[in-house]
CSV table of C-alpha atoms in Angstrom, one decimal:
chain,number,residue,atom,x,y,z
A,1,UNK,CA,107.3,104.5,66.9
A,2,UNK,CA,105.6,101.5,68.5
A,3,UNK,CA,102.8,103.8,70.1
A,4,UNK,CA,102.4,105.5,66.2
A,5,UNK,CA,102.5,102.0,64.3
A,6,UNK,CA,99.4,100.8,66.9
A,7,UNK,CA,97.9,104.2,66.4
A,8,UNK,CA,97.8,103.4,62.6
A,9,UNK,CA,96.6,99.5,63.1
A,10,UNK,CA,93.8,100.6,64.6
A,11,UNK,CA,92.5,103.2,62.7
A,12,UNK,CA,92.3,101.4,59.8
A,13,UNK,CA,90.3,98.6,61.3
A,14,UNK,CA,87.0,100.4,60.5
A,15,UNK,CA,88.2,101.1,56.9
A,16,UNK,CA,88.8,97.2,56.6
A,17,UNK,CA,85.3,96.4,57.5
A,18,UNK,CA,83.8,98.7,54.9
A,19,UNK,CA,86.1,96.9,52.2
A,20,UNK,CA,84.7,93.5,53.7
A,21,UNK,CA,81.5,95.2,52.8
A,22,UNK,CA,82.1,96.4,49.6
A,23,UNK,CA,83.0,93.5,48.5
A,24,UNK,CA,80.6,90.9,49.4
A,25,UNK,CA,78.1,93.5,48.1
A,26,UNK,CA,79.7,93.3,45.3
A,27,UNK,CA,80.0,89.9,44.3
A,28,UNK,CA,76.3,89.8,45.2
A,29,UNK,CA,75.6,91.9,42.4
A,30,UNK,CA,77.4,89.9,40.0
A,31,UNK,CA,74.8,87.7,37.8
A,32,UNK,CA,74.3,84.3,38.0
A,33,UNK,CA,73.5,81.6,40.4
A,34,UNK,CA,76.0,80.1,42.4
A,35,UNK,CA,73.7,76.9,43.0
A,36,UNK,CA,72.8,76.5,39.1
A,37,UNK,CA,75.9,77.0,37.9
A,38,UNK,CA,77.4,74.0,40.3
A,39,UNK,CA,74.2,71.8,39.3
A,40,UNK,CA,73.6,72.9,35.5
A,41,UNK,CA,70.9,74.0,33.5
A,42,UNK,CA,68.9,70.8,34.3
A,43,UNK,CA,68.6,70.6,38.0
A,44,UNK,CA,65.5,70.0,39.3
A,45,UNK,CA,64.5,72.7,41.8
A,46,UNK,CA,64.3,70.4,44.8
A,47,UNK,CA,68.0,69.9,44.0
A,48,UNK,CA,68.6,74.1,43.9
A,49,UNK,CA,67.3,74.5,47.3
A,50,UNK,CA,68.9,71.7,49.0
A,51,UNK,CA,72.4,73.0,47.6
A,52,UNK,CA,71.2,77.1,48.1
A,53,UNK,CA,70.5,75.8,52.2
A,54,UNK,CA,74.0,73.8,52.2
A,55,UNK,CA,75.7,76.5,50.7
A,56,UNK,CA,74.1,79.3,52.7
A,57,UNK,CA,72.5,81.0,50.2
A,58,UNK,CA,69.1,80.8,51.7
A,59,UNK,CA,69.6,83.2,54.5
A,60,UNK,CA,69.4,86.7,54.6
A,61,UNK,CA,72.2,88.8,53.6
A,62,UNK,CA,73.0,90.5,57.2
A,63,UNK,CA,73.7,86.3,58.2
A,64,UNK,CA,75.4,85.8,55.1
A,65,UNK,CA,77.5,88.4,55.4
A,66,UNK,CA,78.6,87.9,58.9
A,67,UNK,CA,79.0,84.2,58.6
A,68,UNK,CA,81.3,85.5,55.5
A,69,UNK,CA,83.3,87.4,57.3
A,70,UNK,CA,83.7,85.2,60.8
A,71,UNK,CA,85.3,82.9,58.2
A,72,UNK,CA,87.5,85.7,56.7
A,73,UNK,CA,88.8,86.5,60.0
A,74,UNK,CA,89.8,82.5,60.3
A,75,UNK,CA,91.5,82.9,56.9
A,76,UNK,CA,88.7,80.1,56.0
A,77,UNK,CA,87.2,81.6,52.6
A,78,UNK,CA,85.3,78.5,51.9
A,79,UNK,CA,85.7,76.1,48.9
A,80,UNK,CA,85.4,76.9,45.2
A,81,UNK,CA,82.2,76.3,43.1
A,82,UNK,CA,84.4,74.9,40.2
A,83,UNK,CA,86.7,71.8,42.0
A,84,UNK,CA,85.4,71.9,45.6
A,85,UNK,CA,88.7,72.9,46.8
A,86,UNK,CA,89.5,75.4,49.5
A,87,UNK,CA,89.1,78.9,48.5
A,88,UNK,CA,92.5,79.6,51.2
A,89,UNK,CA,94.3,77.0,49.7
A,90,UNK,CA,94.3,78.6,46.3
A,91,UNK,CA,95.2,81.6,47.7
A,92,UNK,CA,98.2,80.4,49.9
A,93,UNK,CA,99.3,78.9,46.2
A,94,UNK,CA,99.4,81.9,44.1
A,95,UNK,CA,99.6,84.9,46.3
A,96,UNK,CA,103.7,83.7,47.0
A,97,UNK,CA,104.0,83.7,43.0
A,98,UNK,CA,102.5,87.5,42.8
A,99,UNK,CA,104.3,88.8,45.9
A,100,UNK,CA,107.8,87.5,44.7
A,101,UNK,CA,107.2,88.5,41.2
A,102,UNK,CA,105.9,92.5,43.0
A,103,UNK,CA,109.3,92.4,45.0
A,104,UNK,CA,111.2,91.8,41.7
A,105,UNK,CA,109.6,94.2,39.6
A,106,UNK,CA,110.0,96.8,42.7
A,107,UNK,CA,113.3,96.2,42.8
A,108,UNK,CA,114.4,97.0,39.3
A,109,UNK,CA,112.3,99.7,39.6
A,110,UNK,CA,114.3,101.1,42.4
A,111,UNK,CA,117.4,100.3,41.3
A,112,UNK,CA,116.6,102.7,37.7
A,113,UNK,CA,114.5,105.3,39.6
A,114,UNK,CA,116.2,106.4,42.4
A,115,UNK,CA,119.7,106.9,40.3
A,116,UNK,CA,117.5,108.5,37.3
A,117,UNK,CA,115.4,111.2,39.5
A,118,UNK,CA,118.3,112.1,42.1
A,119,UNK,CA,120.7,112.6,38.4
A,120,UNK,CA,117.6,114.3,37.2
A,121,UNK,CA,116.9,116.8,39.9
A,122,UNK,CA,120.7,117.5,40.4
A,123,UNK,CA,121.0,118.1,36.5
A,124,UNK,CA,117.8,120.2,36.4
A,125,UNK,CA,117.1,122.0,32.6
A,126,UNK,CA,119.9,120.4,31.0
A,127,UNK,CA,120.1,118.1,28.8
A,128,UNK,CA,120.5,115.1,31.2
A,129,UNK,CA,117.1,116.0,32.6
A,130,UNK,CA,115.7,116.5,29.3
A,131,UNK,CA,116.9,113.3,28.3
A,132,UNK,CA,115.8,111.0,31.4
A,133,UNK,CA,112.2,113.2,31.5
A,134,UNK,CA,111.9,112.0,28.0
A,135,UNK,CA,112.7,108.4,28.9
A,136,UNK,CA,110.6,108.5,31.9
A,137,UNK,CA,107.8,109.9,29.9
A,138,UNK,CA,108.2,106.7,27.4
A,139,UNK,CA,107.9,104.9,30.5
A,140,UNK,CA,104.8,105.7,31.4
A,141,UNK,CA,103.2,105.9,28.0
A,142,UNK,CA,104.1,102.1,27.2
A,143,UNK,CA,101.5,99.9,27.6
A,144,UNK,CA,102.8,96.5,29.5
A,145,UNK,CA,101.7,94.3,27.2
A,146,UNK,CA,103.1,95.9,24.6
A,147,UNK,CA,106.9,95.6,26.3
A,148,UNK,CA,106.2,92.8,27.1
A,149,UNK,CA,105.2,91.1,23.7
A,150,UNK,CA,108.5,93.3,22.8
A,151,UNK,CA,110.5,91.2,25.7
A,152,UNK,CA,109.7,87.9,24.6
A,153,UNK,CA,110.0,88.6,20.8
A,154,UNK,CA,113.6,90.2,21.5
A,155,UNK,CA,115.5,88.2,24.6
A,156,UNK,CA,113.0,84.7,24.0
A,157,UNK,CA,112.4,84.5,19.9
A,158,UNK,CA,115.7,86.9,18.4
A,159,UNK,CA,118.4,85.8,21.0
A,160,UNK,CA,116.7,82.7,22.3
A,161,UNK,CA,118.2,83.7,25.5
A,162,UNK,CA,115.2,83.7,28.0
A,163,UNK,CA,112.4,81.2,28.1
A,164,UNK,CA,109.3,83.0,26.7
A,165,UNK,CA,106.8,81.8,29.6
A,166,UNK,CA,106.3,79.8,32.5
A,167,UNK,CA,107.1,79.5,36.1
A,168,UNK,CA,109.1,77.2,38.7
A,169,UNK,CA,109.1,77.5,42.1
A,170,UNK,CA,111.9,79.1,44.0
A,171,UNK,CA,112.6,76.9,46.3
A,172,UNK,CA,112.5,74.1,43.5
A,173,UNK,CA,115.0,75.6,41.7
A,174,UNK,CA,116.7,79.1,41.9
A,175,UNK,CA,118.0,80.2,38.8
A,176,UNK,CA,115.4,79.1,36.8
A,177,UNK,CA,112.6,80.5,39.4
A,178,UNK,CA,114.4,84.3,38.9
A,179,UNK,CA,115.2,83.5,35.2
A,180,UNK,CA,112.1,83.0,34.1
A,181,UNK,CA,110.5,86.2,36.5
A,182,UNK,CA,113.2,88.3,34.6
A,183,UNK,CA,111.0,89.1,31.9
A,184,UNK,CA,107.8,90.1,33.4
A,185,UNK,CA,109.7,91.6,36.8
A,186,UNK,CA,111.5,94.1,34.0
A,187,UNK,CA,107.9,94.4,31.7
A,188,UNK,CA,106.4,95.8,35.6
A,189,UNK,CA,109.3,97.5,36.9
A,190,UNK,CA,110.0,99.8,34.0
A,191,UNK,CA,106.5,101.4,34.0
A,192,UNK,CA,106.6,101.8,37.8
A,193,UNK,CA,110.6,103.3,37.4
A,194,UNK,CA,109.2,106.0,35.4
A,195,UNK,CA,106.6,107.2,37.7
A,196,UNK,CA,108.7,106.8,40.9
A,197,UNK,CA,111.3,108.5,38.3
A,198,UNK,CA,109.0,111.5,37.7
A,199,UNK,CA,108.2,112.1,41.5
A,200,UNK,CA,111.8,111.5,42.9
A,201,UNK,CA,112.7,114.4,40.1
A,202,UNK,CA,110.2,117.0,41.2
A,203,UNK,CA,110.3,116.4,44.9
A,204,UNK,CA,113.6,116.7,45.3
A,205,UNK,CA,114.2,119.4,42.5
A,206,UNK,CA,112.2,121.3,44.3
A,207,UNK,CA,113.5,120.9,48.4
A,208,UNK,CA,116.9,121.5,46.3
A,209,UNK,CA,116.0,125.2,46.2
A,210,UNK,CA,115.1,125.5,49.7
A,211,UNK,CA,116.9,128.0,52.1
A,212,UNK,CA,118.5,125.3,54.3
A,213,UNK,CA,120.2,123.6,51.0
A,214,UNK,CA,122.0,126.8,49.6
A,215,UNK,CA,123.1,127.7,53.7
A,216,UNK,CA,124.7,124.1,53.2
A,217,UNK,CA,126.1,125.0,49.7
A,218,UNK,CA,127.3,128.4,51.2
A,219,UNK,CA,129.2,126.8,54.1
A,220,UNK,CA,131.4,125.1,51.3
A,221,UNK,CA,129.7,121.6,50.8
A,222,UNK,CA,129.5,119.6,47.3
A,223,UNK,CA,126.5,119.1,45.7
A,224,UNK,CA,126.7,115.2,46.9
A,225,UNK,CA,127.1,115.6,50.0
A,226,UNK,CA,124.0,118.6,50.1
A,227,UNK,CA,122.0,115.8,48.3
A,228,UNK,CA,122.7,113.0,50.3
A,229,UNK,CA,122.8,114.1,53.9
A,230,UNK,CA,120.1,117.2,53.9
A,231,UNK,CA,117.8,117.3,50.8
A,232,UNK,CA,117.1,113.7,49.9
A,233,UNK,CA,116.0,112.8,53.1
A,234,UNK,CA,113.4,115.6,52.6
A,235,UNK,CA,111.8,114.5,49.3
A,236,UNK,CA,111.6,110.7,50.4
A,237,UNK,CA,108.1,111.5,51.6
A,238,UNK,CA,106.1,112.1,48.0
A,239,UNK,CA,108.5,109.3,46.6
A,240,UNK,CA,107.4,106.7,49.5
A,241,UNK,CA,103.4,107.1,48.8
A,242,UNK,CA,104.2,106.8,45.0
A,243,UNK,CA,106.5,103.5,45.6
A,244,UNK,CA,103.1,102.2,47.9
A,245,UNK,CA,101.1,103.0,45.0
A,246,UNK,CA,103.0,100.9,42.9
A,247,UNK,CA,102.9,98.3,45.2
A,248,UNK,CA,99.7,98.0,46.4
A,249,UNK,CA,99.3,97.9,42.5
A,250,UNK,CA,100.9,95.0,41.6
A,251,UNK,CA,100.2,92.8,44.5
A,252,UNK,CA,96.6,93.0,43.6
A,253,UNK,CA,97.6,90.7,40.6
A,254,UNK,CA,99.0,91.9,37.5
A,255,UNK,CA,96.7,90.3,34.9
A,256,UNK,CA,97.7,91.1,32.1
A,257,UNK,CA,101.6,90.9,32.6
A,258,UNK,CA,100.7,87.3,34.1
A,259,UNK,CA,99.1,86.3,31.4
A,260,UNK,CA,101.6,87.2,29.1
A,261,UNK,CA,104.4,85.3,30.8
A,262,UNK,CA,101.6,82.3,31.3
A,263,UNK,CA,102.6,83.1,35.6
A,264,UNK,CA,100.2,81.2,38.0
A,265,UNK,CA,99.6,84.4,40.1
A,266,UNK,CA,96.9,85.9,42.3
A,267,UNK,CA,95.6,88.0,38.5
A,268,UNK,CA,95.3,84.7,36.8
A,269,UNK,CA,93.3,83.3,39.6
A,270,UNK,CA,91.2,86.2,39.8
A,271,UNK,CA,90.6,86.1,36.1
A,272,UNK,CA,89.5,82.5,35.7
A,273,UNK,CA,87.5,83.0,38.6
A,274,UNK,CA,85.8,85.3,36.6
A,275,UNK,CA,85.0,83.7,33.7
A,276,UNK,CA,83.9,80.9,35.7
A,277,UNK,CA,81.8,82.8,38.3
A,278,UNK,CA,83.2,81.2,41.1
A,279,UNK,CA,82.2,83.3,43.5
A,280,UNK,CA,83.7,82.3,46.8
A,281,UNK,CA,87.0,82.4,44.9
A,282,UNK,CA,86.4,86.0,43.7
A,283,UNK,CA,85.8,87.3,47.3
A,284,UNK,CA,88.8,85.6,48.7
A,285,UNK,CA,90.8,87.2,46.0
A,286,UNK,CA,89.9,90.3,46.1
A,287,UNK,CA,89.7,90.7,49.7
A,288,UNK,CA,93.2,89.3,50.4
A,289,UNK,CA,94.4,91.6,47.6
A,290,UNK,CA,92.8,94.4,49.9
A,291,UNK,CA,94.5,94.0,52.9
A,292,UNK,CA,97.8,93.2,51.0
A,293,UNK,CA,97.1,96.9,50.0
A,294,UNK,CA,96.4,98.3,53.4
A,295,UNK,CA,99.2,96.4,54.4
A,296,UNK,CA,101.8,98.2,52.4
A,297,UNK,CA,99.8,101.7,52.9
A,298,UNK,CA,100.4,100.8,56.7
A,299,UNK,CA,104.4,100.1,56.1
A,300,UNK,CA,104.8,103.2,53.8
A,301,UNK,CA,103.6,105.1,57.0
A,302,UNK,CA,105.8,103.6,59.4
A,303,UNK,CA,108.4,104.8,56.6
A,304,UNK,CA,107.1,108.5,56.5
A,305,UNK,CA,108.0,108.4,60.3
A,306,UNK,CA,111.2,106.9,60.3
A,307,UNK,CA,111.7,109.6,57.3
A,308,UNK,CA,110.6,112.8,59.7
A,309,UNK,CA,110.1,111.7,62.7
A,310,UNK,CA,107.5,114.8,63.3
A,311,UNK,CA,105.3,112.8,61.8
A,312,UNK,CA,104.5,110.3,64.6
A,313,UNK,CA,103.3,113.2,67.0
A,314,UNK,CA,100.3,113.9,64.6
């Protein structure tokens, strides 16, 4: 395993240098001037090139990008055009907020999906699977905002029971950190259940009809036991890269769910950055929300090995 996992690590090296391409290129292309829009519309231009020479901006873009990415790789993204703060220290604030709130939402939506597509695929063509395709279908079809607007105006307006919006920290308080994530962890997790739903049911209905499964029925054991011990195992694999998917998804920022909730995450950072065009902020972000996705593509295929371990030998 250790020999595959280093195999992996560094063969996506050169993919992570094209993304460190991609995206300075482009937040280059965005418009606007970095120096003007820190000085105004009434700097002088002696005052322009002084700030473009401090900043960098005067070099060519081979040395820009390279002094760029040296900082990357010291985690030092550099400071923000809007406040002058560190780039890396706005990061280390709100990526914790969009990870914990990804986890959450991935958890609900494991602990619907896996239970809906195993019933599903064991009940095939009757009206259990009819019923949970059709939920599973509504799923998918429902915008977030929409359930979430739905959330708030039912558990935070009707039953008062849930604050509508905000966030505290969990290690400043607990219950109220996971109360108030309720909410937009079940707005995420229900639209992510119902894919992972809709790939755990075709996988495994379909290894259920495999030659080895009916041997195992035919040597006398229950349907459980077939689907837990020989068939499950089998259609993990197509469930796993949907579940990264999903992931990789959400831990990008979920902008519109966070803005909802009014959730201090990596999508509302990205977003005011933005509007704002502060540029070293928008790199950071995006880049960091890159690797976070390689990162997760790199566990889901330590998980295809522990899953079949034939995969490690290719």
């Amino acid at each position: 395993m250790a020999v595959f996992a280093l195999r992996r690590l560094l063969s996506s090296i050169p993919t992570l240098l094209i993304v460190t391409l991609i995206v300075f290129a482009m937040v280059k292309l965005l418009p606007g001037d970095p120096a003007r829009l820190i000085l105004g519309q009434e700097a002088t231009p002696q005052a322009l090139a002084e700030l473009r020479r401090s900043l960098g901006l005067d070099r060519s873009l081979p040395q820009q990008y390279l002094s760029w990415l040296g900082g990357a790789v010291r985690l030092d993204f550099g400071t923000s055009l809007t406040d002058n703060s560190s780039v890396s220290r706005l990061i280390a604030q709100k990526l914790p907020v969009t990870l914990e709130l990804a986890l959450f939402a991935m958890l609900i939506s494991l602990l619907i999906s896996l239970p809906a597509g195993i019933l599903s695929a064991m009940r095939r063509n009757t009206w259990v699977d009819r019923l949970l395709t059709l939920l599973a279908l509504s799923g998918i079809s429902l915008p977030n905002f929409f359930l979430g607007i739905l959330l708030i105006y039912l558990f935070s307006i009707r039953l008062a029971w849930i604050p509508a919006s905000g966030y505290t920290s969990l290690l400043e308080n607990p219950g109220r950190n996971l109360l108030l994530l309720l909410l937009p962890a079940i707005t995420l997790g229900v639209g992510s259940a119902a894919v992972l739903t809709r790939y755990l049911r075709s996988s495994l209905s379909e290894t259920l009809t495999q030659d080895y499964v009916r041997t195992a029925h035919a040597k006398g054991l229950t349907s459980r036991a077939v689907t837990s011990k020989h068939a499950l195992r089998n259609a993990l694999i197509p469930f796993l890269t949907a579940f990264g998917l999903q992931l990789g998804g959400l831990l990008g920022g979920a902008v519109i769910t966070e803005q909802i909730f009014s959730i201090p995450g990596f999508g509302r950072l990205l977003v005011d950055a933005v509007f704002t065009r502060d540029l070293p902020v928008i790199q950071g972000v995006v880049l960091v929300s890159a690797v976070a996705v390689f990162l997760v593509s790199f566990l889901v295929d330590l998980g295809y090995a522990a899953v079949d371990p034939r995969i490690r030998y290719h």
